[in-house]
C-alpha positions as YAML, in Angstrom:
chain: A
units: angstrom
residues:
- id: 1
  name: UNK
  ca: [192.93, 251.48, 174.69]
- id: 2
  name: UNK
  ca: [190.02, 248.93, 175.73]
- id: 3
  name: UNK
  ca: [188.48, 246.84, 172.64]
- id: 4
  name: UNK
  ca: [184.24, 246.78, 172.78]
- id: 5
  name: UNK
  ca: [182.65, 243.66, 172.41]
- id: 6
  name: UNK
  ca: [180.81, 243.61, 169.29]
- id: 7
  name: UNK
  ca: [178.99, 240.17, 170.06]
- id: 8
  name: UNK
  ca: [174.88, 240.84, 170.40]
- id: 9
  name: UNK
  ca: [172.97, 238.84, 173.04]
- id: 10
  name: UNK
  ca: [172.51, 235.28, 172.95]
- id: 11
  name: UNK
  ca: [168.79, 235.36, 173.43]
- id: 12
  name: UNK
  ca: [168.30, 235.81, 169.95]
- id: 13
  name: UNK
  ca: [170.46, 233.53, 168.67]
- id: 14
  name: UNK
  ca: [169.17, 230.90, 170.86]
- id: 15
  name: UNK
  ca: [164.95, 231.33, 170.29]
- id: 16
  name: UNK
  ca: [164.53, 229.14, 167.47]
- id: 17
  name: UNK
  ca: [166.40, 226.70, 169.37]
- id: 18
  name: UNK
  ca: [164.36, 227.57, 172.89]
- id: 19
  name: UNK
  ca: [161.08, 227.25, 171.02]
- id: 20
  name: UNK
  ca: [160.96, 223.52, 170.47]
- id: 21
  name: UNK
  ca: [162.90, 222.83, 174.53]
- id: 22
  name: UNK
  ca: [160.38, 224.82, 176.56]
- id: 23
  name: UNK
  ca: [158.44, 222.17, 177.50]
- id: 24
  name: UNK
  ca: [161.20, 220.13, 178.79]
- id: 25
  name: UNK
  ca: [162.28, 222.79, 181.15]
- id: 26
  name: UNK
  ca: [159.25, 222.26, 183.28]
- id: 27
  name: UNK
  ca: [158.47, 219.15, 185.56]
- id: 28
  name: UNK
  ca: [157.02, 216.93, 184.47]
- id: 29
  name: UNK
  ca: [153.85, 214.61, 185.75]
- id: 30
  name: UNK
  ca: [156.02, 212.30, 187.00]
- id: 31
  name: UNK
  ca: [158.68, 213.99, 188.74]
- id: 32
  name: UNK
  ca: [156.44, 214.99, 191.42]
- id: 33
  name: UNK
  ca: [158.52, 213.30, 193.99]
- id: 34
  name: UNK
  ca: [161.65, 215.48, 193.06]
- id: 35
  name: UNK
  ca: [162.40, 219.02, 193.71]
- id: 36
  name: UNK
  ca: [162.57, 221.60, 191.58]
- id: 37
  name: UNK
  ca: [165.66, 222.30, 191.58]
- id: 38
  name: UNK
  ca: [167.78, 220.39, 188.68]
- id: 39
  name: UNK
  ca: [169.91, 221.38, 185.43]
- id: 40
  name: UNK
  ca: [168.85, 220.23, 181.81]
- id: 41
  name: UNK
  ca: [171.93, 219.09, 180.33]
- id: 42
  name: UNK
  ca: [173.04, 217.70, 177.01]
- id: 43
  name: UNK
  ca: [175.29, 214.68, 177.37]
- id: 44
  name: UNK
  ca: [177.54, 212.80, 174.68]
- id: 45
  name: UNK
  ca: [178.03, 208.80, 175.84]
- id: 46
  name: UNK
  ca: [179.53, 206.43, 174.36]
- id: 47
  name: UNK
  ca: [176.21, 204.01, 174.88]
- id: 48
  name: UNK
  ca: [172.82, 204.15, 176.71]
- id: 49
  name: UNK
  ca: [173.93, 201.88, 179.22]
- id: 50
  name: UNK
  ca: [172.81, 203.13, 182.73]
- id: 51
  name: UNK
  ca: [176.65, 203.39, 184.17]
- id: 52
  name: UNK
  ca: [177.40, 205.64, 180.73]
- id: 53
  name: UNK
  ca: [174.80, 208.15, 181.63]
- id: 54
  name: UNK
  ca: [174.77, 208.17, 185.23]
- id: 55
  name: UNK
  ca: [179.00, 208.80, 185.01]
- id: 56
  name: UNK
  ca: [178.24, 211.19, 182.08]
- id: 57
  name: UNK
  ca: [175.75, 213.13, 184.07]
- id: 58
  name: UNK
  ca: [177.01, 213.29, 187.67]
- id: 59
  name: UNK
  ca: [180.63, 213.09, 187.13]
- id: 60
  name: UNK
  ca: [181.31, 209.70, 188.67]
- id: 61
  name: UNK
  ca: [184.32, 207.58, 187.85]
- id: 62
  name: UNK
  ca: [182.75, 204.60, 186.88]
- id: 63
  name: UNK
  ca: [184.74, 202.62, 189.19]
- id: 64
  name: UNK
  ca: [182.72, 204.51, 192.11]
- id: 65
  name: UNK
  ca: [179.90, 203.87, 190.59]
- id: 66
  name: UNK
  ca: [180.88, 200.44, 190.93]
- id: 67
  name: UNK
  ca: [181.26, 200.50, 194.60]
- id: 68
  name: UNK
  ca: [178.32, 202.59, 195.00]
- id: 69
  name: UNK
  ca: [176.41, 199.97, 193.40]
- id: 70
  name: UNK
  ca: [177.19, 197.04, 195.37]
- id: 71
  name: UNK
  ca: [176.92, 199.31, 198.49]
- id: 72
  name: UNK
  ca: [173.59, 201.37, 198.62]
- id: 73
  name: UNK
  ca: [172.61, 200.77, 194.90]
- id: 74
  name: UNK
  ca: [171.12, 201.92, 191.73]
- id: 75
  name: UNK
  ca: [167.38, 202.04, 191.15]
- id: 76
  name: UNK
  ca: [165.98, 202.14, 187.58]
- id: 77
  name: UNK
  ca: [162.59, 203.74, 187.87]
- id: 78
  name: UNK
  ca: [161.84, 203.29, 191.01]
- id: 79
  name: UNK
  ca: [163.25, 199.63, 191.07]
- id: 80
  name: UNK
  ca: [166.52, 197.97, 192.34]
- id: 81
  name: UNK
  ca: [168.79, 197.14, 189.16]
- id: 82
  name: UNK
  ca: [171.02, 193.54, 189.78]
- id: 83
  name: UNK
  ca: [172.98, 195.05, 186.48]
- id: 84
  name: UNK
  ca: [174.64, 198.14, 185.48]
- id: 85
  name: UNK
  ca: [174.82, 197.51, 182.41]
- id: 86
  name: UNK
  ca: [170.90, 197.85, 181.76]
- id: 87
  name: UNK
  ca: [170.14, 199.44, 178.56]
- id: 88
  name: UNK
  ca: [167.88, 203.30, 179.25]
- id: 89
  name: UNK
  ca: [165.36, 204.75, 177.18]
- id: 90
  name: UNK
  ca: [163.61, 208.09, 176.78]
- id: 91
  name: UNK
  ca: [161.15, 209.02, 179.92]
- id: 92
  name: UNK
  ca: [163.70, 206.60, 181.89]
- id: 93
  name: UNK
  ca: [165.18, 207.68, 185.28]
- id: 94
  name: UNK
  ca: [167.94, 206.43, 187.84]
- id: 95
  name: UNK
  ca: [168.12, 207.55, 191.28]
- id: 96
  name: UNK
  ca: [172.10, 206.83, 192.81]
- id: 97
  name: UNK
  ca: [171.38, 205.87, 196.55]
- id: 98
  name: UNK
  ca: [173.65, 207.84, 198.54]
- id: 99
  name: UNK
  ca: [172.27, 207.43, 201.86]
- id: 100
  name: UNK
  ca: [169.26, 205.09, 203.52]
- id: 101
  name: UNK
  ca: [166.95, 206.68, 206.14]
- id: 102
  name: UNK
  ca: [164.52, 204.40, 207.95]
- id: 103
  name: UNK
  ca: [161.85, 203.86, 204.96]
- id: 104
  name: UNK
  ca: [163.47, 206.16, 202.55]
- id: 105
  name: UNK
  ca: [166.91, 206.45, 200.44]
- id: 106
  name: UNK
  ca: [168.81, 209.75, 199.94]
- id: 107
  name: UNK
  ca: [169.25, 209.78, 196.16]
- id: 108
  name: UNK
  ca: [170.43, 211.72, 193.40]
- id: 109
  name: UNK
  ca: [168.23, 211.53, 189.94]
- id: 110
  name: UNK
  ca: [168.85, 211.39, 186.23]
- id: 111
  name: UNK
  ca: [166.62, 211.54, 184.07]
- id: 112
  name: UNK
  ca: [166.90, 210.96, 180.40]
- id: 113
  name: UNK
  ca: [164.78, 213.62, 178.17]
- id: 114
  name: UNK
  ca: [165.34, 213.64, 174.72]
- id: 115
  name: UNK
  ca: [167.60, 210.71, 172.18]
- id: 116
  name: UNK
  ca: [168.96, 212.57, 169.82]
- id: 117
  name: UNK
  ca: [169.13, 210.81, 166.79]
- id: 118
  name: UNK
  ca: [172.64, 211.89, 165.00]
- id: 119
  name: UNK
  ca: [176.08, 211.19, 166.71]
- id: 120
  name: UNK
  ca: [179.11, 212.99, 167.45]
- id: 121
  name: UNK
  ca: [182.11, 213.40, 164.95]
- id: 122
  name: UNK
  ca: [183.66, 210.56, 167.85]
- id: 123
  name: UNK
  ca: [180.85, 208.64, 167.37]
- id: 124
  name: UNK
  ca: [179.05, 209.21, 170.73]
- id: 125
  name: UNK
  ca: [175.12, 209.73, 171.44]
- id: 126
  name: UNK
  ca: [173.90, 213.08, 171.69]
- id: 127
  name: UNK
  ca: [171.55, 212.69, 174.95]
- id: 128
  name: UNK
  ca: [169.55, 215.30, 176.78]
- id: 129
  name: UNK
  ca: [169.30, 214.44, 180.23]
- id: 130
  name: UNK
  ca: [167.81, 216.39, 183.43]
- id: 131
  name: UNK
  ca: [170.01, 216.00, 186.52]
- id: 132
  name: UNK
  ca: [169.60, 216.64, 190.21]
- id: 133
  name: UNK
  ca: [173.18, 216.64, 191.73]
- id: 134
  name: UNK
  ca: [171.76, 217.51, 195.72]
- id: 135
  name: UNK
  ca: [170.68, 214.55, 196.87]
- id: 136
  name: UNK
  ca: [166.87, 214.43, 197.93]
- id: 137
  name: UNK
  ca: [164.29, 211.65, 200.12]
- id: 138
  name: UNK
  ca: [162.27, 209.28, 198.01]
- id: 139
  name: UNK
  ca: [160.04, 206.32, 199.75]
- id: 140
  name: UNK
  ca: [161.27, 203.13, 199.47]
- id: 141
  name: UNK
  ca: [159.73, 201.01, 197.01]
- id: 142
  name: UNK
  ca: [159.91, 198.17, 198.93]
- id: 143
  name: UNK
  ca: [157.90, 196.46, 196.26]
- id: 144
  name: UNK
  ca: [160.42, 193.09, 195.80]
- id: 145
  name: UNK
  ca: [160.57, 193.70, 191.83]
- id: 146
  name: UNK
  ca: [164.02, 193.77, 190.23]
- id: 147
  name: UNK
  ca: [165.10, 195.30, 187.75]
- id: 148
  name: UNK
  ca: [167.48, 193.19, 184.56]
...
């Protein structure tokens, strides 16, 4: 004898939540350099340092991150970073250099949404965070400014 599911959809369940989110779903202004193809996902870190989140979100050791930033290296917003341990905010982004290319670098972007404001039962930071794990071109900025 086979059992039947009794569970309903989880589009209901989910609306009220949906409602307020829809608007983070979309691109925004700013992203225009990125594709469209990423995942919104909720993170819990430890901290808001830019190493946190980037391991959090991409599932890097932080000891590759490590090498990765000494070797191609992290930009924060558009900028080179000379730490990892740089604290990020809402609206922030970090692209992971994987590759350079003439003029441009082959990154991979994360972007942080949404601070929630309560913490885990472990005491970690509830962080929504949109993520694009395929690596894309971006121009170099090339500008000289460094990022603390």
């Amino acid at each position: 004898m086979r059992w039947k599911s009794k569970k309903r959809p989880d589009s209901k369940q989910n609306n009220s939540e949906s409602d307020s989110d829809d608007d983070d779903d979309a691109l925004a202004l700013d992203d225009f350099d990125a594709p469209a193809k990423f995942k919104v996902l909720k993170i819990h870190t430890p901290s808001m340092r830019t190493d946190a989140i980037i391991s959090n979100s991409l599932d890097v050791s932080r000891s590759r991150l490590e090498e990765m930033f000494y070797g191609p290296g992290l930009l924060l917003n558009g900028v080179k970073m000379l730490k990892k341990s740089t604290k990020m905010e809402e609206g922030d982004y970090v692209d992971l250099v994987v590759d350079k290319i003439d003029e441009q670098y082959k990154v991979k972007r994360v972007k942080i949404i949404k601070i929630y404001s309560g913490k885990t039962n472990t005491e970690k930071l509830n962080v929504k965070v949109r993520v694009w794990k395929t690596p894309f071109l971006v121009n170099n900025p090339g500008n000289g400014r460094r990022s603390s």
